[in-house]
PDB file of C-alpha atoms in Angstrom:
ATOM      1  CA  MET O   1      29.836  -6.565 -54.084  1.00  0.00           C
ATOM      2  CA  LYS O   2      31.884  -5.951 -50.954  1.00  0.00           C
ATOM      3  CA  THR O   3      31.122  -2.778 -48.960  1.00  0.00           C
ATOM      4  CA  CYS O   4      33.964  -1.085 -47.128  1.00  0.00           C
ATOM      5  CA  ILE O   5      33.455   1.099 -44.035  1.00  0.00           C
ATOM      6  CA  LYS O   6      36.165   3.609 -43.221  1.00  0.00           C
ATOM      7  CA  PRO O   7      37.753   3.267 -39.743  1.00  0.00           C
ATOM      8  CA  GLY O   8      36.465   6.677 -38.579  1.00  0.00           C
ATOM      9  CA  VAL O   9      32.904   5.846 -39.619  1.00  0.00           C
ATOM     10  CA  LEU O  10      33.150   2.442 -37.927  1.00  0.00           C
ATOM     11  CA  THR O  11      34.232   4.092 -34.670  1.00  0.00           C
ATOM     12  CA  LEU O  12      31.290   6.504 -34.752  1.00  0.00           C
ATOM     13  CA  LEU O  13      28.910   3.650 -35.555  1.00  0.00           C
ATOM     14  CA  THR O  14      30.249   1.625 -32.624  1.00  0.00           C
ATOM     15  CA  LEU O  15      29.821   4.557 -30.243  1.00  0.00           C
ATOM     16  CA  PHE O  16      26.247   5.118 -31.461  1.00  0.00           C
ATOM     17  CA  ILE O  17      25.274   1.454 -30.962  1.00  0.00           C
ATOM     18  CA  THR O  18      26.848   1.441 -27.493  1.00  0.00           C
ATOM     19  CA  ALA O  19      24.900   4.561 -26.521  1.00  0.00           C
ATOM     20  CA  VAL O  20      21.637   2.993 -27.701  1.00  0.00           C
ATOM     21  CA  LEU O  21      22.299  -0.178 -25.719  1.00  0.00           C
ATOM     22  CA  ILE O  22      23.058   1.789 -22.549  1.00  0.00           C
ATOM     23  CA  THR O  23      20.061   4.119 -22.731  1.00  0.00           C
ATOM     24  CA  SER O  24      17.435   1.705 -24.023  1.00  0.00           C
ATOM     25  CA  PRO O  25      14.916   0.917 -21.213  1.00  0.00           C
ATOM     26  CA  ALA O  26      14.436  -2.606 -22.518  1.00  0.00           C
ATOM     27  CA  LEU O  27      18.175  -3.284 -22.318  1.00  0.00           C
ATOM     28  CA  ALA O  28      19.027  -1.215 -19.253  1.00  0.00           C
ATOM     29  CA  SER O  29      21.225  -2.967 -16.713  1.00  0.00           C
ATOM     30  CA  ASP O  30      20.228  -3.625 -13.131  1.00  0.00           C
ATOM     31  CA  ASP O  31      21.665  -0.301 -11.962  1.00  0.00           C
ATOM     32  CA  LYS O  32      18.929   1.509 -10.006  1.00  0.00           C
ATOM     33  CA  PHE O  33      20.151   0.282  -6.627  1.00  0.00           C
ATOM     34  CA  THR O  34      23.707   1.368  -7.445  1.00  0.00           C
ATOM     35  CA  ALA O  35      22.466   4.753  -8.677  1.00  0.00           C
ATOM     36  CA  ILE O  36      20.489   5.364  -5.480  1.00  0.00           C
ATOM     37  CA  LYS O  37      23.491   4.522  -3.316  1.00  0.00           C
ATOM     38  CA  ALA O  38      25.768   6.716  -5.429  1.00  0.00           C
ATOM     39  CA  ALA O  39      23.366   9.669  -5.287  1.00  0.00           C
ATOM     40  CA  GLY O  40      22.790   9.188  -1.591  1.00  0.00           C
ATOM     41  CA  VAL O  41      19.077   9.916  -2.036  1.00  0.00           C
ATOM     42  CA  LEU O  42      15.981   7.734  -2.413  1.00  0.00           C
ATOM     43  CA  LYS O  43      13.143   9.439  -4.316  1.00  0.00           C
ATOM     44  CA  VAL O  44       9.816   8.011  -3.186  1.00  0.00           C
ATOM     45  CA  ALA O  45       6.325   8.605  -4.584  1.00  0.00           C
ATOM     46  CA  VAL O  46       3.945   9.003  -1.623  1.00  0.00           C
ATOM     47  CA  PRO O  47       0.231   9.833  -1.256  1.00  0.00           C
ATOM     48  CA  GLN O  48      -0.780  13.359  -0.313  1.00  0.00           C
ATOM     49  CA  ASP O  49      -4.539  13.049   0.237  1.00  0.00           C
ATOM     50  CA  PHE O  50      -5.234   9.505   1.475  1.00  0.00           C
ATOM     51  CA  PRO O  51      -5.041   9.315   5.272  1.00  0.00           C
ATOM     52  CA  PRO O  52      -3.897   7.406   7.209  1.00  0.00           C
ATOM     53  CA  PHE O  53      -1.467   6.275   4.490  1.00  0.00           C
ATOM     54  CA  GLY O  54      -0.415   9.769   3.522  1.00  0.00           C
ATOM     55  CA  SER O  55      -1.611  13.338   3.969  1.00  0.00           C
ATOM     56  CA  VAL O  56      -0.334  16.777   4.923  1.00  0.00           C
ATOM     57  CA  GLY O  57      -0.079  17.203   8.684  1.00  0.00           C
ATOM     58  CA  SER O  58      -0.797  20.283  10.785  1.00  0.00           C
ATOM     59  CA  ASP O  59       2.864  21.257  10.325  1.00  0.00           C
ATOM     60  CA  MET O  60       2.338  21.166   6.544  1.00  0.00           C
ATOM     61  CA  LYS O  61       4.634  18.157   6.229  1.00  0.00           C
ATOM     62  CA  PRO O  62       3.735  14.726   4.790  1.00  0.00           C
ATOM     63  CA  ALA O  63       2.635  12.206   7.423  1.00  0.00           C
ATOM     64  CA  GLY O  64       1.187   8.710   7.418  1.00  0.00           C
ATOM     65  CA  TYR O  65       1.825   4.977   7.209  1.00  0.00           C
ATOM     66  CA  ASP O  66       3.454   5.200   3.760  1.00  0.00           C
ATOM     67  CA  ILE O  67       5.638   8.150   4.750  1.00  0.00           C
ATOM     68  CA  ASP O  68       6.961   6.309   7.820  1.00  0.00           C
ATOM     69  CA  THR O  69       7.598   3.206   5.695  1.00  0.00           C
ATOM     70  CA  ALA O  70       9.465   5.263   3.091  1.00  0.00           C
ATOM     71  CA  ARG O  71      11.647   6.795   5.785  1.00  0.00           C
ATOM     72  CA  LEU O  72      12.323   3.351   7.260  1.00  0.00           C
ATOM     73  CA  ILE O  73      13.493   2.001   3.896  1.00  0.00           C
ATOM     74  CA  ALA O  74      15.712   5.026   3.197  1.00  0.00           C
ATOM     75  CA  GLU O  75      17.254   4.764   6.664  1.00  0.00           C
ATOM     76  CA  LYS O  76      18.045   1.077   6.215  1.00  0.00           C
ATOM     77  CA  LEU O  77      19.532   1.785   2.780  1.00  0.00           C
ATOM     78  CA  GLY O  78      21.739   4.419   4.391  1.00  0.00           C
ATOM     79  CA  VAL O  79      20.565   7.272   2.153  1.00  0.00           C
ATOM     80  CA  ASP O  80      18.581  10.487   2.484  1.00  0.00           C
ATOM     81  CA  ILE O  81      14.975  10.625   1.334  1.00  0.00           C
ATOM     82  CA  LYS O  82      13.078  12.846  -1.084  1.00  0.00           C
ATOM     83  CA  LEU O  83       9.295  12.516  -0.733  1.00  0.00           C
ATOM     84  CA  VAL O  84       7.438  13.188  -3.974  1.00  0.00           C
ATOM     85  CA  PRO O  85       3.650  13.703  -3.540  1.00  0.00           C
ATOM     86  CA  VAL O  86       1.633  11.857  -6.199  1.00  0.00           C
ATOM     87  CA  THR O  87      -1.944  11.001  -7.075  1.00  0.00           C
ATOM     88  CA  SER O  88      -3.351   7.565  -7.815  1.00  0.00           C
ATOM     89  CA  THR O  89      -3.211   8.323 -11.559  1.00  0.00           C
ATOM     90  CA  ASN O  90       0.323   9.661 -11.892  1.00  0.00           C
ATOM     91  CA  ARG O  91       2.232   7.490  -9.411  1.00  0.00           C
ATOM     92  CA  ILE O  92       3.104   4.735 -11.911  1.00  0.00           C
ATOM     93  CA  PRO O  93       4.105   7.181 -14.711  1.00  0.00           C
ATOM     94  CA  TYR O  94       6.370   8.935 -12.200  1.00  0.00           C
ATOM     95  CA  LEU O  95       8.178   5.625 -11.667  1.00  0.00           C
ATOM     96  CA  THR O  96       8.387   4.559 -15.307  1.00  0.00           C
ATOM     97  CA  THR O  97       9.725   7.973 -16.384  1.00  0.00           C
ATOM     98  CA  GLY O  98      12.368   8.085 -13.661  1.00  0.00           C
ATOM     99  CA  LYS O  99      10.913  10.920 -11.572  1.00  0.00           C
ATOM    100  CA  VAL O 100      10.984   8.599  -8.561  1.00  0.00           C
ATOM    101  CA  ASP O 101      12.936   5.481  -7.643  1.00  0.00           C
ATOM    102  CA  ILE O 102      10.085   3.589  -5.951  1.00  0.00           C
ATOM    103  CA  ILE O 103       6.378   3.986  -5.159  1.00  0.00           C
ATOM    104  CA  ILE O 104       5.054   3.716  -1.594  1.00  0.00           C
ATOM    105  CA  SER O 105       1.511   4.960  -2.085  1.00  0.00           C
ATOM    106  CA  SER O 106      -1.111   2.405  -0.931  1.00  0.00           C
ATOM    107  CA  LEU O 107      -0.411   0.564  -4.181  1.00  0.00           C
ATOM    108  CA  GLY O 108      -2.328  -2.638  -4.842  1.00  0.00           C
ATOM    109  CA  LYS O 109      -1.231  -5.365  -7.239  1.00  0.00           C
ATOM    110  CA  ASN O 110      -3.132  -6.304 -10.397  1.00  0.00           C
ATOM    111  CA  PRO O 111      -2.221  -7.906 -13.765  1.00  0.00           C
ATOM    112  CA  ASP O 112      -2.305  -4.635 -15.731  1.00  0.00           C
ATOM    113  CA  ARG O 113       0.091  -2.889 -13.355  1.00  0.00           C
ATOM    114  CA  ALA O 114       2.346  -5.945 -13.302  1.00  0.00           C
ATOM    115  CA  LYS O 115       2.947  -5.484 -17.025  1.00  0.00           C
ATOM    116  CA  VAL O 116       4.784  -2.196 -16.466  1.00  0.00           C
ATOM    117  CA  ILE O 117       6.217  -2.371 -12.929  1.00  0.00           C
ATOM    118  CA  ASP O 118       7.241  -4.978 -10.356  1.00  0.00           C
ATOM    119  CA  PHE O 119       6.005  -5.333  -6.783  1.00  0.00           C
ATOM    120  CA  SER O 120       7.789  -5.956  -3.508  1.00  0.00           C
ATOM    121  CA  ASP O 121       6.461  -8.167  -0.749  1.00  0.00           C
ATOM    122  CA  ALA O 122       3.428  -6.683   1.010  1.00  0.00           C
ATOM    123  CA  TYR O 123       4.234  -4.038   3.612  1.00  0.00           C
ATOM    124  CA  ALA O 124       0.779  -2.764   4.681  1.00  0.00           C
ATOM    125  CA  PRO O 125      -2.664  -4.276   5.231  1.00  0.00           C
ATOM    126  CA  PHE O 126      -5.562  -3.030   3.131  1.00  0.00           C
ATOM    127  CA  PHE O 127      -8.716  -5.052   3.491  1.00  0.00           C
ATOM    128  CA  ASN O 128     -12.439  -5.273   4.097  1.00  0.00           C
ATOM    129  CA  GLY O 129     -13.362  -6.990   7.320  1.00  0.00           C
ATOM    130  CA  VAL O 130     -15.548  -7.230  10.387  1.00  0.00           C
ATOM    131  CA  PHE O 131     -14.651  -4.924  13.285  1.00  0.00           C
ATOM    132  CA  GLY O 132     -15.825  -4.573  16.877  1.00  0.00           C
ATOM    133  CA  LEU O 133     -14.716  -4.014  20.453  1.00  0.00           C
ATOM    134  CA  LYS O 134     -11.760  -6.057  21.672  1.00  0.00           C
ATOM    135  CA  SER O 135     -13.956  -7.610  24.383  1.00  0.00           C
ATOM    136  CA  LEU O 136     -16.359  -9.106  21.836  1.00  0.00           C
ATOM    137  CA  ASP O 137     -15.576 -12.778  21.200  1.00  0.00           C
ATOM    138  CA  VAL O 138     -15.683 -12.960  17.400  1.00  0.00           C
ATOM    139  CA  SER O 139     -12.922 -14.481  15.281  1.00  0.00           C
ATOM    140  CA  GLY O 140     -14.766 -15.851  12.246  1.00  0.00           C
ATOM    141  CA  PRO O 141     -18.096 -15.842  10.384  1.00  0.00           C
ATOM    142  CA  GLU O 142     -19.551 -18.596  12.571  1.00  0.00           C
ATOM    143  CA  ASP O 143     -19.194 -16.314  15.629  1.00  0.00           C
ATOM    144  CA  LEU O 144     -21.561 -13.758  14.066  1.00  0.00           C
ATOM    145  CA  ALA O 145     -24.567 -15.930  14.917  1.00  0.00           C
ATOM    146  CA  GLY O 146     -27.076 -13.962  16.958  1.00  0.00           C
ATOM    147  CA  LYS O 147     -25.144 -10.675  16.555  1.00  0.00           C
ATOM    148  CA  VAL O 148     -26.198  -7.375  14.955  1.00  0.00           C
ATOM    149  CA  ILE O 149     -23.896  -5.780  12.364  1.00  0.00           C
ATOM    150  CA  ALA O 150     -23.905  -2.559  10.356  1.00  0.00           C
ATOM    151  CA  VAL O 151     -22.791  -2.359   6.719  1.00  0.00           C
ATOM    152  CA  THR O 152     -23.130   0.074   3.838  1.00  0.00           C
ATOM    153  CA  ARG O 153     -25.677  -1.154   1.337  1.00  0.00           C
ATOM    154  CA  GLY O 154     -24.241  -2.420  -1.957  1.00  0.00           C
ATOM    155  CA  SER O 155     -20.611  -2.002  -0.860  1.00  0.00           C
ATOM    156  CA  ILE O 156     -17.907  -4.641  -1.288  1.00  0.00           C
ATOM    157  CA  GLU O 157     -18.237  -5.334   2.428  1.00  0.00           C
ATOM    158  CA  ASP O 158     -21.977  -5.930   2.008  1.00  0.00           C
ATOM    159  CA  LEU O 159     -21.375  -8.430  -0.793  1.00  0.00           C
ATOM    160  CA  GLU O 160     -18.624 -10.266   1.100  1.00  0.00           C
ATOM    161  CA  LEU O 161     -20.583 -10.314   4.365  1.00  0.00           C
ATOM    162  CA  THR O 162     -23.649 -11.745   2.653  1.00  0.00           C
ATOM    163  CA  LYS O 163     -21.553 -14.682   1.401  1.00  0.00           C
ATOM    164  CA  VAL O 164     -20.515 -15.785   4.882  1.00  0.00           C
ATOM    165  CA  ALA O 165     -23.312 -14.539   7.167  1.00  0.00           C
ATOM    166  CA  PRO O 166     -24.997 -17.175   9.356  1.00  0.00           C
ATOM    167  CA  ALA O 167     -28.791 -17.218   9.198  1.00  0.00           C
ATOM    168  CA  SER O 168     -29.225 -15.709  12.674  1.00  0.00           C
ATOM    169  CA  LEU O 169     -27.019 -12.662  11.995  1.00  0.00           C
ATOM    170  CA  GLU O 170     -29.045  -9.453  11.832  1.00  0.00           C
ATOM    171  CA  ILE O 171     -27.620  -7.195   9.130  1.00  0.00           C
ATOM    172  CA  LYS O 172     -28.540  -3.515   9.292  1.00  0.00           C
ATOM    173  CA  ARG O 173     -27.809  -1.875   5.958  1.00  0.00           C
ATOM    174  CA  PHE O 174     -27.263   1.867   5.638  1.00  0.00           C
ATOM    175  CA  GLU O 175     -27.022   4.117   2.600  1.00  0.00           C
ATOM    176  CA  ASP O 176     -23.532   5.534   3.226  1.00  0.00           C
ATOM    177  CA  ASN O 177     -20.407   4.982   5.322  1.00  0.00           C
ATOM    178  CA  ALA O 178     -21.209   7.877   7.660  1.00  0.00           C
ATOM    179  CA  SER O 179     -24.536   6.303   8.633  1.00  0.00           C
ATOM    180  CA  THR O 180     -22.950   2.883   9.043  1.00  0.00           C
ATOM    181  CA  ILE O 181     -20.295   4.219  11.394  1.00  0.00           C
ATOM    182  CA  ALA O 182     -22.857   6.361  13.260  1.00  0.00           C
ATOM    183  CA  ALA O 183     -24.897   3.216  13.990  1.00  0.00           C
ATOM    184  CA  TYR O 184     -21.862   1.616  15.602  1.00  0.00           C
ATOM    185  CA  LYS O 185     -20.927   4.739  17.578  1.00  0.00           C
ATOM    186  CA  MET O 186     -24.493   5.043  18.911  1.00  0.00           C
ATOM    187  CA  GLY O 187     -24.561   1.425  20.051  1.00  0.00           C
ATOM    188  CA  GLN O 188     -27.250   0.306  17.598  1.00  0.00           C
ATOM    189  CA  VAL O 189     -25.116  -2.645  16.482  1.00  0.00           C
ATOM    190  CA  ASP O 190     -22.476  -4.972  17.932  1.00  0.00           C
ATOM    191  CA  LEU O 191     -20.148  -4.894  14.943  1.00  0.00           C
ATOM    192  CA  THR O 192     -19.525  -3.187  11.643  1.00  0.00           C
ATOM    193  CA  ALA O 193     -18.291  -4.505   8.301  1.00  0.00           C
ATOM    194  CA  THR O 194     -16.069  -1.935   6.602  1.00  0.00           C
ATOM    195  CA  GLY O 195     -12.561  -1.211   5.311  1.00  0.00           C
ATOM    196  CA  ASN O 196      -9.589  -1.064   7.655  1.00  0.00           C
ATOM    197  CA  VAL O 197      -8.905   2.530   6.592  1.00  0.00           C
ATOM    198  CA  VAL O 198     -12.429   3.566   7.636  1.00  0.00           C
ATOM    199  CA  ALA O 199     -11.967   1.742  10.951  1.00  0.00           C
ATOM    200  CA  ALA O 200      -8.653   3.521  11.518  1.00  0.00           C
ATOM    201  CA  SER O 201     -10.303   6.900  10.906  1.00  0.00           C
ATOM    202  CA  LEU O 202     -13.024   6.103  13.455  1.00  0.00           C
ATOM    203  CA  ASN O 203     -10.451   4.985  16.017  1.00  0.00           C
ATOM    204  CA  GLU O 204      -8.580   8.257  15.579  1.00  0.00           C
ATOM    205  CA  LYS O 205     -11.699  10.243  16.409  1.00  0.00           C
ATOM    206  CA  ASN O 206     -13.346   7.909  18.933  1.00  0.00           C
ATOM    207  CA  PRO O 207     -10.707   5.972  20.936  1.00  0.00           C
ATOM    208  CA  ALA O 208     -13.277   5.125  23.633  1.00  0.00           C
ATOM    209  CA  LYS O 209     -14.913   2.635  21.243  1.00  0.00           C
ATOM    210  CA  MET O 210     -11.771   1.357  19.561  1.00  0.00           C
ATOM    211  CA  LEU O 211     -12.502  -0.991  16.664  1.00  0.00           C
ATOM    212  CA  VAL O 212     -10.256  -4.027  16.358  1.00  0.00           C
ATOM    213  CA  THR O 213     -10.165  -6.464  13.474  1.00  0.00           C
ATOM    214  CA  LYS O 214     -12.270  -9.555  14.117  1.00  0.00           C
ATOM    215  CA  PHE O 215     -11.622 -11.218  10.772  1.00  0.00           C
ATOM    216  CA  VAL O 216     -10.757 -10.307   7.176  1.00  0.00           C
ATOM    217  CA  MET O 217     -13.275 -10.869   4.378  1.00  0.00           C
ATOM    218  CA  LYS O 218     -11.397  -9.560   1.339  1.00  0.00           C
ATOM    219  CA  ASN O 219      -7.680  -8.838   1.351  1.00  0.00           C
ATOM    220  CA  SER O 220      -5.799  -6.448  -0.973  1.00  0.00           C
ATOM    221  CA  PRO O 221      -2.513  -5.470   0.717  1.00  0.00           C
ATOM    222  CA  CYS O 222      -0.177  -2.671  -0.325  1.00  0.00           C
ATOM    223  CA  TYR O 223       3.149  -3.199  -2.101  1.00  0.00           C
ATOM    224  CA  VAL O 224       6.188  -1.095  -2.978  1.00  0.00           C
ATOM    225  CA  GLY O 225       6.281  -0.389  -6.715  1.00  0.00           C
ATOM    226  CA  ILE O 226       9.688  -0.948  -8.332  1.00  0.00           C
ATOM    227  CA  GLY O 227      10.823  -0.597 -11.931  1.00  0.00           C
ATOM    228  CA  LYS O 228      11.046  -3.666 -14.125  1.00  0.00           C
ATOM    229  CA  GLU O 229      14.157  -5.838 -13.976  1.00  0.00           C
ATOM    230  CA  GLN O 230      15.768  -4.288 -10.896  1.00  0.00           C
ATOM    231  CA  PRO O 231      16.609  -7.399  -8.835  1.00  0.00           C
ATOM    232  CA  SER O 232      19.212  -5.684  -6.620  1.00  0.00           C
ATOM    233  CA  LEU O 233      16.799  -2.963  -5.536  1.00  0.00           C
ATOM    234  CA  MET O 234      13.991  -5.505  -5.161  1.00  0.00           C
ATOM    235  CA  ALA O 235      16.141  -7.736  -2.949  1.00  0.00           C
ATOM    236  CA  ALA O 236      17.164  -4.783  -0.783  1.00  0.00           C
ATOM    237  CA  VAL O 237      13.580  -3.541  -0.320  1.00  0.00           C
ATOM    238  CA  ASN O 238      12.227  -7.034   0.394  1.00  0.00           C
ATOM    239  CA  GLY O 239      15.017  -7.629   2.894  1.00  0.00           C
ATOM    240  CA  ILE O 240      14.154  -4.430   4.741  1.00  0.00           C
ATOM    241  CA  ILE O 241      10.423  -5.276   4.776  1.00  0.00           C
ATOM    242  CA  ALA O 242      11.105  -8.805   6.072  1.00  0.00           C
ATOM    243  CA  ALA O 243      13.383  -7.514   8.830  1.00  0.00           C
ATOM    244  CA  ALA O 244      10.839  -4.836   9.802  1.00  0.00           C
ATOM    245  CA  LYS O 245       8.147  -7.497  10.164  1.00  0.00           C
ATOM    246  CA  THR O 246      10.445  -9.634  12.315  1.00  0.00           C
ATOM    247  CA  ASP O 247      11.752  -6.885  14.601  1.00  0.00           C
ATOM    248  CA  GLY O 248       8.358  -5.216  15.015  1.00  0.00           C
ATOM    249  CA  SER O 249       9.139  -1.962  13.195  1.00  0.00           C
ATOM    250  CA  LEU O 250       6.214  -2.363  10.792  1.00  0.00           C
ATOM    251  CA  ASN O 251       3.921  -3.318  13.640  1.00  0.00           C
ATOM    252  CA  VAL O 252       4.773  -0.023  15.360  1.00  0.00           C
ATOM    253  CA  ILE O 253       3.793   1.835  12.181  1.00  0.00           C
ATOM    254  CA  SER O 254       0.571  -0.177  11.881  1.00  0.00           C
ATOM    255  CA  GLU O 255      -0.466   0.508  15.475  1.00  0.00           C
ATOM    256  CA  LYS O 256       0.410   4.198  15.098  1.00  0.00           C
ATOM    257  CA  TRP O 257      -1.638   4.820  11.944  1.00  0.00           C
ATOM    258  CA  LEU O 258      -4.178   1.972  11.739  1.00  0.00           C
ATOM    259  CA  HIS O 259      -4.614   1.425  15.493  1.00  0.00           C
ATOM    260  CA  ASN O 260      -4.385  -2.312  14.912  1.00  0.00           C
ATOM    261  CA  GLU O 261      -1.559  -4.826  15.014  1.00  0.00           C
ATOM    262  CA  LEU O 262      -0.031  -5.917  11.738  1.00  0.00           C
ATOM    263  CA  PRO O 263      -1.822  -9.062  10.479  1.00  0.00           C
ATOM    264  CA  THR O 264       0.276 -12.164  11.059  1.00  0.00           C
ATOM    265  CA  ASP O 265      -0.349 -13.405   7.520  1.00  0.00           C
ATOM    266  CA  LEU O 266       0.754 -10.199   5.750  1.00  0.00           C
TER     267      LEU O 266
END
């Protein structure tokens, strides 16, 4: 039996199907970059309580590594910026629901996150390593022989250090980060094994004993979070990051907030 559809009904049906195709996330076109340029504003999810990547400054305005990076990207895109403070738990939902265009919030990459969002090239170092004075000649695990180092007991740094420590390295283990850092500040040890964020915090408060990175033990850099299937926006962001690494712009941000040069292998 042949079914006939009246012309008016067919038109309505066509419009409905078209609307579904346009609004369906799974079928959405690569239009985020165009939308940002048209709006003239880049909405960026940034941290609000994780210095030095992002916190509220004395002027009550957002400040930090991620905030400066967000402003750099918006400037290179030729648009204004809207900073949207987020937490570690809501930053990805803010992106997937369209509340922000991108995430710049000390975001690490893992398989679960990669199922729902895409990641740019790395823009910031986040790692566990060995730190000490610039004058100390240490560039790898073998140079730790005969040295004394402080580390927090049971931490990731403790586990990684134990894997590579030469037999003659004296490891002084402390129960918390504050005690570990205090041992370094008081001159009880030559070096400390910690995270680069902890080292940056110490350098901010104690520039006379500036910690520099001697070598990295475990690396987990930060990436810009971008919605799925947005190649135009991804290409633009990656291009800006690459140029900023080449011209030194990211290195300026790293030295400002982390008090260390940007790693060459980032």
